[in-house]
Amino acid sequence: MTAANIPEKPALEGLEQKWGTSWESQGTYRFEREGATKECIYSIDTPPPTASGSLHIGHVFSYTHTDVIARFQRMTGKRVFYPMGWDDNGLPTERRVQNYYGVRCDPSLPYTPDFVPPFEGGDNKSTKAADQQPISRRNFIELCERLTVEDEKQFEAVWRALGLSVDWTQSYRTIGEEALFTSQLAFLRNIERGEAYQAMAPTLWDVTFRTAVAQAELEDKDQPGAYHRLSFHKADGGTIEIETTRPELLPACVALVAHPDDERFTDLFGTTVTTPVFGVEVPILAHHLAQPDKGAGIAMICTFGDLTDVVWWRELDLPNRAIMGFDGRIISEAPEAITSEAGREAYTKLAGKTVFSAKQAVVELLTESGDLIGAPKPITHPVKFFEKGDKPLEIVSTRQWYIKNGARDEVLRSRLLELGSELEWHPDFMRVRYENWVGGLSGDWLISRQRFFGVPIPLWYPLDADGNPVFDQPIVPARESLPVDPSSDTAPGYDESQRGVAGGFQGEVDVMDTWATSSLTPQLAGGWERDPELWDLVFPYSLRPQGQDIIRTWLFSTMLRSVLEYNEKPWAHAALSGFIVDPDRKKMSKSKGNVVTPADMLEQHGSDAVRYWAASSRLGTDAAFDPQNPTQIKIGRRLAIKILNASKFILGFAATEDAQVTEPLDLSMLETLRQTVADATAALESYDHARALETAEAFFWTFCDDYLELVKERAYADVSPEQASAVAALRTALTTLLRLFAPFVPFATEEAWSWFNEQSIHLVSWPTEAELAGTAGGDPRLLRLASEALTGIRRAKTDAKASQKTPVQSAVIAGPAEDTVLLESAAADLRAVGRIESLEFTTGEALAVTGIVFAPVESEERA
């Protein structure tokens, strides 16, 4: 072990660039497939970050957790398959392109070659849609692709600076050719097996983005509202009063509903009442979801005010009188059930209005008719939003594509729960979130989206003699033709002249939900149906790391696609990171404006320091971050610097080749280190990286602050068995500690390792107990007792206002006999570090340093 090229003053600055370049050129983290077997591979289904905008500190937090695991597994001898993906498609990208270039997509417009957007750069969030230049879908998609590629470059630069040990040759995109092929093929197989279907049904709809929204994308937000009490008219001249927060949906009323056990309404079930203002006769029905203690105890069923209306409509087999348009305004044509002249005239006062204006108009009509009872009662209640939307969702009737997810299939649901119980969850309490989601599914997975930048649904529909699409006879492409875009590619068996004409065809214009592609990340990265050899090696994957907030979306949807295709779970382990919260314990998010971007932080503090902060938090635990006082990051920087300085110090001692560790204190230190290795290894094998770091760090500071001080005089001495023992122990500890810290602070450990090794530390073996077996027999108590004695000597000098270098004529260490007898074997080191001429050991109740007598010649210096 020959040390070389040790800098005069080791520093962290510049290590990211130095070693990042070296790792890339040397292929340090390259996945070596040749000669690999499934048993020697550790495969990671890496989360593909949304490539629209910038990374935030939460990304650094969770991706560091994954990287620690990847580095550990690599050092244990595994061939780590660790790709990086980019989630390109979806609403975030479209919104960013609209703002960045000042454009919006209009599919009716023709393609413009060499199109130049009105401007480029910035967020431009204040631009209204009316001010954005309309362009063709193809032009819009080209801009999406251009901007995401640039964003991905910025993301990759941050990941490289952070030191992620991914294999950059294995990266993928969710909108590239391979992603299109994989997503479309998987969907077509869903159709073949009867797992995907099309249906006209009530759909959650975002009026801003003009797109359907899936159950997993919902978010409840508390909104102000009001209960309006209305009177419905009975045939005998009496009335029934109901309360509603959505009087604007009165024209869409199809029934009243009460709980079957509510005696107030038992006699009314099966009778009818007439709606106020619009004069439509509707039945009074019973259903167990009605809440007797809410409002008037009887509710108005409208098509559709909320998800409960959908359940009632479906289960009670009610008519559909939907009046809400895709733009969030009341449609112009009144429901056929409104037949009276007065009712139809009243409806004209609502047509074309927004929800807010329509509500005001209906309240005015009810007031005029005398059917509004009392003043509205203000409330605050949860309202469903699209997680990326700004306005409450509406429910409209649309034709959409669905994939079965177990909501109505008990066999599938049971299988999903069974595999969820087999999956190793880290931490285990996250399992219940998955189980609750699967158990609470109320409808199949709606995967079609009325957007532009996404994976096209690969279907066409024949047109009948009247030019109407025959939706239940979709035209499916051949596998070898994938990927396809039905909006521009011709349907098989037709020519382009037949597009849109009677007897011809029309292409599907919808794209898939972004999760319909992201749910296939194992397949995208692993070469499913493209590279069978790779796929057989990596699937099922070893690990799915991800955030806890997307268990219901990404984790569940990936599990579902795996069950549908292979009837097995896609990974053995799932590691769930917590959130980053600000000093007020609020989750950091772009929408809240409290996000810290990582690039400046990495440059200011160094990547090892930031990684230390991230790795200090356990999986599933939220971590507070205060950018004004990043305490943990400062501690991490101090640790990384200490690693460099301690390494240089140890390598400065003259070593004897093949020296043996013989001294009791040295053996004690190595025995303590052996247990540290065992504990850290067990923690990492259990996916508890924080405990592994804590364990290694606790030993490291004792090693530096106490052991190094205790033996440095002996290590500096002339060559002797005692000197050789100290240096051999120090070198053994150094090689072990650097490897223990390598997954956490890869730059500092690589730098120190390079001073006396040629191979990268990240390609050497993880330390094991067996390596330290040759030092078996050391008593770990001796290091602890010697550290306590050293602390006592230091404290005695401090209390006497003396320098730690002040010689001591005599001192006494008292303590239990078994402790002092053990300590006597380290007497020479204690005398040397304390500059004690005469050291006596005696019996006492607790270990203490007493009777210090300073050498007279030093009295002036002490003063």
Short mmCIF file of C-alpha atoms in Angstrom, two decimals, residues 448-805:
data_model
loop_
_atom_site.label_atom_id
_atom_site.label_comp_id
_atom_site.label_asym_id
_atom_site.label_seq_id
_atom_site.Cartn_x
_atom_site.Cartn_y
_atom_site.Cartn_z
CA SER A 448 -57.39 8.09 -22.89
CA ARG A 449 -56.55 11.79 -22.87
CA GLN A 450 -57.67 14.59 -25.11
CA ARG A 451 -54.17 16.02 -25.39
CA PHE A 452 -51.45 16.24 -28.01
CA PHE A 453 -47.99 15.31 -26.72
CA GLY A 454 -48.36 11.70 -25.74
CA VAL A 455 -48.43 8.16 -27.04
CA PRO A 456 -51.19 7.93 -29.68
CA ILE A 457 -53.83 5.28 -29.08
CA PRO A 458 -53.02 2.97 -32.05
CA LEU A 459 -56.46 2.47 -33.55
CA TRP A 460 -58.68 3.54 -36.42
CA TYR A 461 -62.45 3.19 -36.80
CA PRO A 462 -64.32 2.25 -39.99
CA LEU A 463 -66.98 4.70 -41.17
CA ASP A 464 -70.35 3.33 -42.21
CA ALA A 465 -72.32 4.30 -45.26
CA ASP A 466 -73.48 7.46 -43.54
CA GLY A 467 -69.95 8.41 -42.48
CA ASN A 468 -70.48 7.49 -38.82
CA PRO A 469 -67.63 5.75 -36.95
CA VAL A 470 -68.22 2.13 -35.93
CA PHE A 471 -66.49 2.29 -32.54
CA ASP A 472 -67.05 -1.35 -31.61
CA GLN A 473 -65.02 -2.51 -34.64
CA PRO A 474 -61.64 -0.77 -34.17
CA ILE A 475 -58.97 -1.32 -36.80
CA VAL A 476 -55.79 -2.62 -35.20
CA PRO A 477 -52.28 -2.17 -36.66
CA ALA A 478 -49.90 -5.06 -37.23
CA ARG A 479 -47.13 -5.42 -34.68
CA GLU A 480 -44.40 -4.82 -37.29
CA SER A 481 -45.94 -1.43 -38.18
CA LEU A 482 -45.64 -0.05 -34.64
CA PRO A 483 -45.35 2.69 -33.62
CA VAL A 484 -48.18 4.42 -35.47
CA ASP A 485 -49.99 7.75 -35.25
CA PRO A 486 -53.55 7.22 -36.51
CA SER A 487 -54.05 10.97 -36.96
CA SER A 488 -51.46 10.95 -39.75
CA ASP A 489 -50.88 7.26 -40.64
CA THR A 490 -53.36 5.46 -42.88
CA ALA A 491 -55.42 2.59 -41.52
CA PRO A 492 -54.44 -0.89 -42.73
CA GLY A 493 -56.43 -1.84 -45.87
CA TYR A 494 -57.27 1.77 -46.76
CA ASP A 495 -55.59 4.62 -48.55
CA GLU A 496 -55.35 8.21 -47.39
CA SER A 497 -58.10 9.36 -49.75
CA GLN A 498 -60.57 7.36 -47.65
CA ARG A 499 -59.87 9.27 -44.45
CA GLY A 500 -63.02 10.89 -43.14
CA VAL A 501 -65.36 9.81 -45.94
CA ALA A 502 -68.30 7.40 -45.87
CA GLY A 503 -67.11 3.83 -46.17
CA GLY A 504 -63.60 4.91 -45.23
CA PHE A 505 -61.98 5.37 -41.86
CA GLN A 506 -61.09 7.86 -39.19
CA GLY A 507 -58.08 7.78 -36.90
CA GLU A 508 -58.21 7.85 -33.13
CA VAL A 509 -57.08 11.33 -32.03
CA ASP A 510 -56.70 10.68 -28.31
CA VAL A 511 -53.40 9.87 -26.64
CA MET A 512 -52.68 7.68 -23.66
CA ASP A 513 -52.52 8.94 -20.12
CA THR A 514 -48.88 9.52 -19.17
CA TRP A 515 -49.19 6.80 -16.50
CA ALA A 516 -50.14 4.34 -19.24
CA THR A 517 -46.56 4.74 -20.45
CA SER A 518 -44.86 5.26 -17.10
CA SER A 519 -46.52 2.09 -15.85
CA LEU A 520 -44.28 0.29 -18.34
CA THR A 521 -40.92 1.63 -17.13
CA PRO A 522 -39.63 -1.91 -16.41
CA GLN A 523 -40.43 -2.81 -20.01
CA LEU A 524 -39.07 0.46 -21.44
CA ALA A 525 -35.71 0.18 -19.68
CA GLY A 526 -35.42 -3.60 -19.89
CA GLY A 527 -35.98 -4.04 -23.61
CA TRP A 528 -39.26 -5.97 -23.42
CA GLU A 529 -40.11 -7.39 -26.86
CA ARG A 530 -37.02 -5.57 -28.22
CA ASP A 531 -34.09 -7.20 -26.42
CA PRO A 532 -35.18 -10.59 -25.02
CA GLU A 533 -31.76 -11.38 -23.55
CA LEU A 534 -31.67 -8.19 -21.50
CA TRP A 535 -35.30 -8.56 -20.45
CA ASP A 536 -34.74 -12.09 -19.15
CA LEU A 537 -31.76 -10.87 -17.12
CA VAL A 538 -33.38 -7.89 -15.39
CA PHE A 539 -37.06 -8.82 -14.96
CA PRO A 540 -38.53 -9.09 -12.40
CA TYR A 541 -36.51 -6.15 -11.10
CA SER A 542 -34.83 -6.13 -7.72
CA LEU A 543 -36.06 -2.70 -6.67
CA ARG A 544 -38.68 -0.04 -7.36
CA PRO A 545 -37.64 3.20 -5.59
CA GLN A 546 -40.13 6.07 -5.62
CA GLY A 547 -41.94 8.76 -3.67
CA GLN A 548 -44.71 7.81 -1.28
CA ASP A 549 -47.15 10.19 -2.98
CA ILE A 550 -47.30 8.12 -6.20
CA ILE A 551 -48.07 4.72 -4.72
CA ARG A 552 -51.61 4.99 -6.10
CA THR A 553 -50.40 6.02 -9.54
CA TRP A 554 -46.98 4.80 -10.54
CA LEU A 555 -46.51 1.83 -8.22
CA PHE A 556 -50.06 0.55 -8.57
CA SER A 557 -50.27 1.03 -12.33
CA THR A 558 -46.94 -0.76 -12.87
CA MET A 559 -48.09 -3.63 -10.68
CA LEU A 560 -51.33 -3.79 -12.65
CA ARG A 561 -49.63 -3.93 -16.06
CA SER A 562 -47.29 -6.64 -14.80
CA VAL A 563 -50.17 -8.71 -13.46
CA LEU A 564 -52.13 -8.35 -16.70
CA GLU A 565 -49.14 -9.28 -18.88
CA TYR A 566 -47.22 -11.80 -16.74
CA ASN A 567 -49.36 -12.47 -13.63
CA GLU A 568 -46.40 -11.66 -11.39
CA LYS A 569 -45.07 -8.67 -9.49
CA PRO A 570 -42.50 -6.56 -11.33
CA TRP A 571 -40.03 -6.15 -8.44
CA ALA A 572 -38.91 -7.85 -5.23
CA HIS A 573 -38.56 -4.65 -3.16
CA ALA A 574 -40.18 -1.21 -3.06
CA ALA A 575 -38.34 1.66 -1.36
CA LEU A 576 -40.49 4.70 -0.56
CA SER A 577 -38.90 8.04 0.24
CA GLY A 578 -40.62 10.70 2.31
CA PHE A 579 -41.24 14.34 1.47
CA ILE A 580 -39.05 17.38 1.89
CA VAL A 581 -40.79 19.93 4.09
CA ASP A 582 -39.89 23.54 4.72
CA PRO A 583 -39.09 24.93 8.21
CA ASP A 584 -42.86 25.28 8.80
CA ARG A 585 -43.26 21.52 8.08
CA LYS A 586 -45.11 22.19 4.83
CA LYS A 587 -44.39 19.90 1.90
CA MET A 588 -42.12 21.55 -0.64
CA SER A 589 -43.71 21.75 -4.07
CA LYS A 590 -43.52 23.97 -7.12
CA SER A 591 -47.16 24.97 -6.68
CA LYS A 592 -46.51 26.29 -3.17
CA GLY A 593 -43.48 28.27 -4.31
CA ASN A 594 -41.30 26.93 -1.48
CA VAL A 595 -39.06 24.69 -3.57
CA VAL A 596 -35.28 24.90 -3.37
CA THR A 597 -33.50 24.08 -6.62
CA PRO A 598 -30.50 21.82 -6.11
CA ALA A 599 -27.93 23.10 -8.62
CA ASP A 600 -26.82 26.11 -6.55
CA MET A 601 -26.92 24.07 -3.36
CA LEU A 602 -24.64 21.41 -4.83
CA GLU A 603 -22.20 24.06 -6.01
CA GLN A 604 -22.23 25.94 -2.71
CA HIS A 605 -21.86 23.03 -0.29
CA GLY A 606 -20.49 20.22 -2.43
CA SER A 607 -22.28 17.07 -3.55
CA ASP A 608 -21.00 14.86 -0.75
CA ALA A 609 -22.43 17.25 1.83
CA VAL A 610 -25.83 17.32 0.14
CA ARG A 611 -25.83 13.53 -0.24
CA TYR A 612 -25.03 13.18 3.47
CA TRP A 613 -28.07 15.30 4.33
CA ALA A 614 -30.31 13.19 2.10
CA ALA A 615 -28.92 9.87 3.32
CA SER A 616 -29.40 10.89 6.97
CA SER A 617 -33.18 10.47 6.58
CA ARG A 618 -34.79 7.06 6.65
CA LEU A 619 -37.11 5.82 3.94
CA GLY A 620 -40.69 6.95 4.41
CA THR A 621 -39.67 9.79 6.74
CA ASP A 622 -40.19 13.45 5.89
CA ALA A 623 -37.13 15.66 6.19
CA ALA A 624 -37.18 19.35 7.06
CA PHE A 625 -34.88 21.60 5.10
CA ASP A 626 -34.04 25.20 5.91
CA PRO A 627 -31.97 26.75 3.10
CA GLN A 628 -30.95 29.55 5.45
CA ASN A 629 -29.49 27.14 7.98
CA PRO A 630 -28.72 23.77 6.36
CA THR A 631 -27.31 22.17 9.51
CA GLN A 632 -27.15 18.59 8.23
CA ILE A 633 -25.45 19.68 5.04
CA LYS A 634 -22.80 21.50 7.06
CA ILE A 635 -22.25 18.37 9.14
CA GLY A 636 -21.90 16.35 5.96
CA ARG A 637 -19.32 18.75 4.58
CA ARG A 638 -17.36 18.52 7.81
CA LEU A 639 -17.44 14.71 7.56
CA ALA A 640 -16.22 14.71 3.95
CA ILE A 641 -13.34 17.07 4.79
CA LYS A 642 -12.43 14.99 7.82
CA ILE A 643 -12.30 11.86 5.64
CA LEU A 644 -9.74 13.54 3.41
CA ASN A 645 -7.65 14.90 6.27
CA ALA A 646 -7.73 11.70 8.31
CA SER A 647 -6.74 9.69 5.23
CA LYS A 648 -3.78 11.95 4.55
CA PHE A 649 -2.72 11.81 8.20
CA ILE A 650 -2.83 7.99 8.33
CA LEU A 651 -1.01 7.58 5.03
CA GLY A 652 1.76 9.77 6.37
CA PHE A 653 2.94 7.14 8.86
CA ALA A 654 5.79 4.85 7.86
CA ALA A 655 4.40 1.37 7.27
CA THR A 656 6.11 -1.97 7.65
CA GLU A 657 5.27 -4.55 5.02
CA ASP A 658 3.29 -7.54 6.33
CA ALA A 659 3.15 -5.98 9.79
CA GLN A 660 0.91 -7.72 12.33
CA VAL A 661 -1.56 -6.04 14.65
CA THR A 662 -0.48 -7.13 18.12
CA GLU A 663 -1.29 -4.38 20.60
CA PRO A 664 -4.48 -4.76 22.69
CA LEU A 665 -5.73 -1.22 21.92
CA ASP A 666 -5.28 -1.74 18.19
CA LEU A 667 -7.04 -5.09 18.35
CA SER A 668 -9.85 -3.52 20.34
CA MET A 669 -10.34 -0.81 17.73
CA LEU A 670 -10.48 -3.36 14.92
CA GLU A 671 -12.92 -5.55 16.83
CA THR A 672 -15.15 -2.51 17.30
CA LEU A 673 -14.79 -1.80 13.60
CA ARG A 674 -15.71 -5.40 12.80
CA GLN A 675 -18.99 -4.97 14.66
CA THR A 676 -19.54 -1.64 12.92
CA VAL A 677 -19.15 -3.34 9.54
CA ALA A 678 -21.60 -6.04 10.58
CA ASP A 679 -24.18 -3.50 11.76
CA ALA A 680 -23.82 -1.22 8.73
CA THR A 681 -24.08 -4.16 6.35
CA ALA A 682 -27.18 -5.50 8.07
CA ALA A 683 -28.75 -2.04 7.89
CA LEU A 684 -28.09 -1.65 4.17
CA GLU A 685 -29.34 -5.16 3.46
CA SER A 686 -32.55 -4.07 5.22
CA TYR A 687 -32.69 -0.87 3.11
CA ASP A 688 -32.00 1.28 6.16
CA HIS A 689 -29.31 3.49 4.71
CA ALA A 690 -29.69 6.10 7.45
CA ARG A 691 -28.83 3.61 10.18
CA ALA A 692 -25.86 2.35 8.19
CA LEU A 693 -24.54 5.91 7.83
CA GLU A 694 -25.18 6.67 11.49
CA THR A 695 -23.36 3.49 12.54
CA ALA A 696 -20.30 4.17 10.37
CA GLU A 697 -20.18 7.82 11.34
CA ALA A 698 -20.36 7.13 15.08
CA PHE A 699 -17.34 4.84 14.85
CA PHE A 700 -15.48 7.25 12.55
CA TRP A 701 -15.61 10.18 14.97
CA THR A 702 -14.49 8.00 17.88
CA PHE A 703 -11.72 6.69 15.65
CA CYS A 704 -10.56 10.19 14.67
CA ASP A 705 -11.07 12.02 17.95
CA ASP A 706 -9.85 9.31 20.30
CA TYR A 707 -8.07 6.35 18.72
CA LEU A 708 -5.92 8.42 16.37
CA GLU A 709 -4.92 10.65 19.24
CA LEU A 710 -4.15 7.68 21.46
CA VAL A 711 -1.84 5.93 19.00
CA LYS A 712 -0.30 8.71 16.95
CA GLU A 713 2.76 9.04 19.20
CA ARG A 714 3.38 5.30 18.86
CA ALA A 715 2.77 5.48 15.09
CA TYR A 716 5.26 8.34 14.79
CA ALA A 717 7.93 6.45 16.78
CA ASP A 718 10.81 4.48 15.39
CA VAL A 719 9.99 1.19 13.74
CA SER A 720 9.14 -1.47 16.31
CA PRO A 721 6.49 -4.16 16.71
CA GLU A 722 4.36 -1.68 18.67
CA GLN A 723 4.75 1.05 16.01
CA ALA A 724 4.07 -1.41 13.20
CA SER A 725 0.94 -2.63 14.98
CA ALA A 726 -0.44 0.89 15.21
CA VAL A 727 0.19 1.71 11.56
CA ALA A 728 -1.15 -1.64 10.36
CA ALA A 729 -4.32 -1.10 12.39
CA LEU A 730 -4.68 2.44 11.06
CA ARG A 731 -4.26 1.30 7.45
CA THR A 732 -6.75 -1.53 7.93
CA ALA A 733 -9.26 0.87 9.47
CA LEU A 734 -8.74 3.39 6.68
CA THR A 735 -9.39 0.91 3.87
CA THR A 736 -12.47 -0.32 5.72
CA LEU A 737 -13.90 3.09 6.58
CA LEU A 738 -13.46 4.53 3.11
CA ARG A 739 -15.48 1.63 1.70
CA LEU A 740 -18.14 2.01 4.39
CA PHE A 741 -18.58 5.66 3.42
CA ALA A 742 -18.25 5.17 -0.34
CA PRO A 743 -22.02 4.81 -1.07
CA PHE A 744 -22.75 7.99 0.88
CA VAL A 745 -19.89 10.39 0.03
CA PRO A 746 -18.53 8.97 -3.23
CA PHE A 747 -16.31 11.90 -4.23
CA ALA A 748 -14.29 12.29 -1.03
CA THR A 749 -13.85 8.54 -0.63
CA GLU A 750 -12.77 8.11 -4.26
CA GLU A 751 -10.25 10.91 -3.86
CA ALA A 752 -8.72 9.49 -0.69
CA TRP A 753 -8.74 5.95 -2.08
CA SER A 754 -6.90 7.08 -5.19
CA TRP A 755 -3.94 8.20 -3.08
CA PHE A 756 -2.95 4.59 -2.46
CA ASN A 757 -4.97 2.48 -4.94
CA GLU A 758 -5.32 2.34 -8.71
CA GLN A 759 -8.81 0.82 -9.02
CA SER A 760 -11.91 2.89 -8.22
CA ILE A 761 -13.21 2.38 -4.70
CA HIS A 762 -16.66 1.92 -6.20
CA LEU A 763 -15.56 -1.25 -7.95
CA VAL A 764 -13.85 -2.89 -4.97
CA SER A 765 -15.59 -5.21 -2.55
CA TRP A 766 -17.70 -4.10 0.35
CA PRO A 767 -15.92 -4.64 3.71
CA THR A 768 -16.89 -7.80 5.55
CA GLU A 769 -16.48 -9.22 9.01
CA ALA A 770 -14.33 -11.98 7.52
CA GLU A 771 -11.69 -9.45 6.48
CA LEU A 772 -11.22 -8.47 10.10
CA ALA A 773 -11.33 -12.03 11.41
CA GLY A 774 -7.55 -12.03 11.71
CA THR A 775 -7.86 -9.49 14.50
CA ALA A 776 -10.33 -11.60 16.45
CA GLY A 777 -9.68 -11.62 20.15
CA GLY A 778 -9.58 -7.89 20.68
CA ASP A 779 -11.78 -6.67 23.51
CA PRO A 780 -14.04 -3.89 22.21
CA ARG A 781 -14.40 -2.50 25.74
CA LEU A 782 -10.77 -1.37 25.75
CA LEU A 783 -11.29 1.26 23.03
CA ARG A 784 -14.32 2.62 24.86
CA LEU A 785 -12.51 2.74 28.20
CA ALA A 786 -9.42 4.31 26.67
CA SER A 787 -11.63 6.95 25.02
CA GLU A 788 -13.28 7.72 28.37
CA ALA A 789 -9.88 7.93 30.07
CA LEU A 790 -8.60 10.26 27.35
CA THR A 791 -11.67 12.45 27.82
CA GLY A 792 -10.97 12.53 31.57
CA ILE A 793 -7.36 13.61 31.01
CA ARG A 794 -8.45 16.33 28.62
CA ARG A 795 -11.11 17.56 31.01
CA ALA A 796 -8.67 17.67 33.93
CA LYS A 797 -6.27 19.83 31.95
CA THR A 798 -9.10 22.09 30.77
CA ASP A 799 -10.38 22.49 34.36
CA ALA A 800 -6.86 23.44 35.41
CA LYS A 801 -6.72 25.97 32.54
CA ALA A 802 -3.73 24.12 31.17
CA SER A 803 -2.84 23.40 27.55
CA GLN A 804 -3.43 19.85 26.38
CA LYS A 805 0.30 19.75 25.65
#
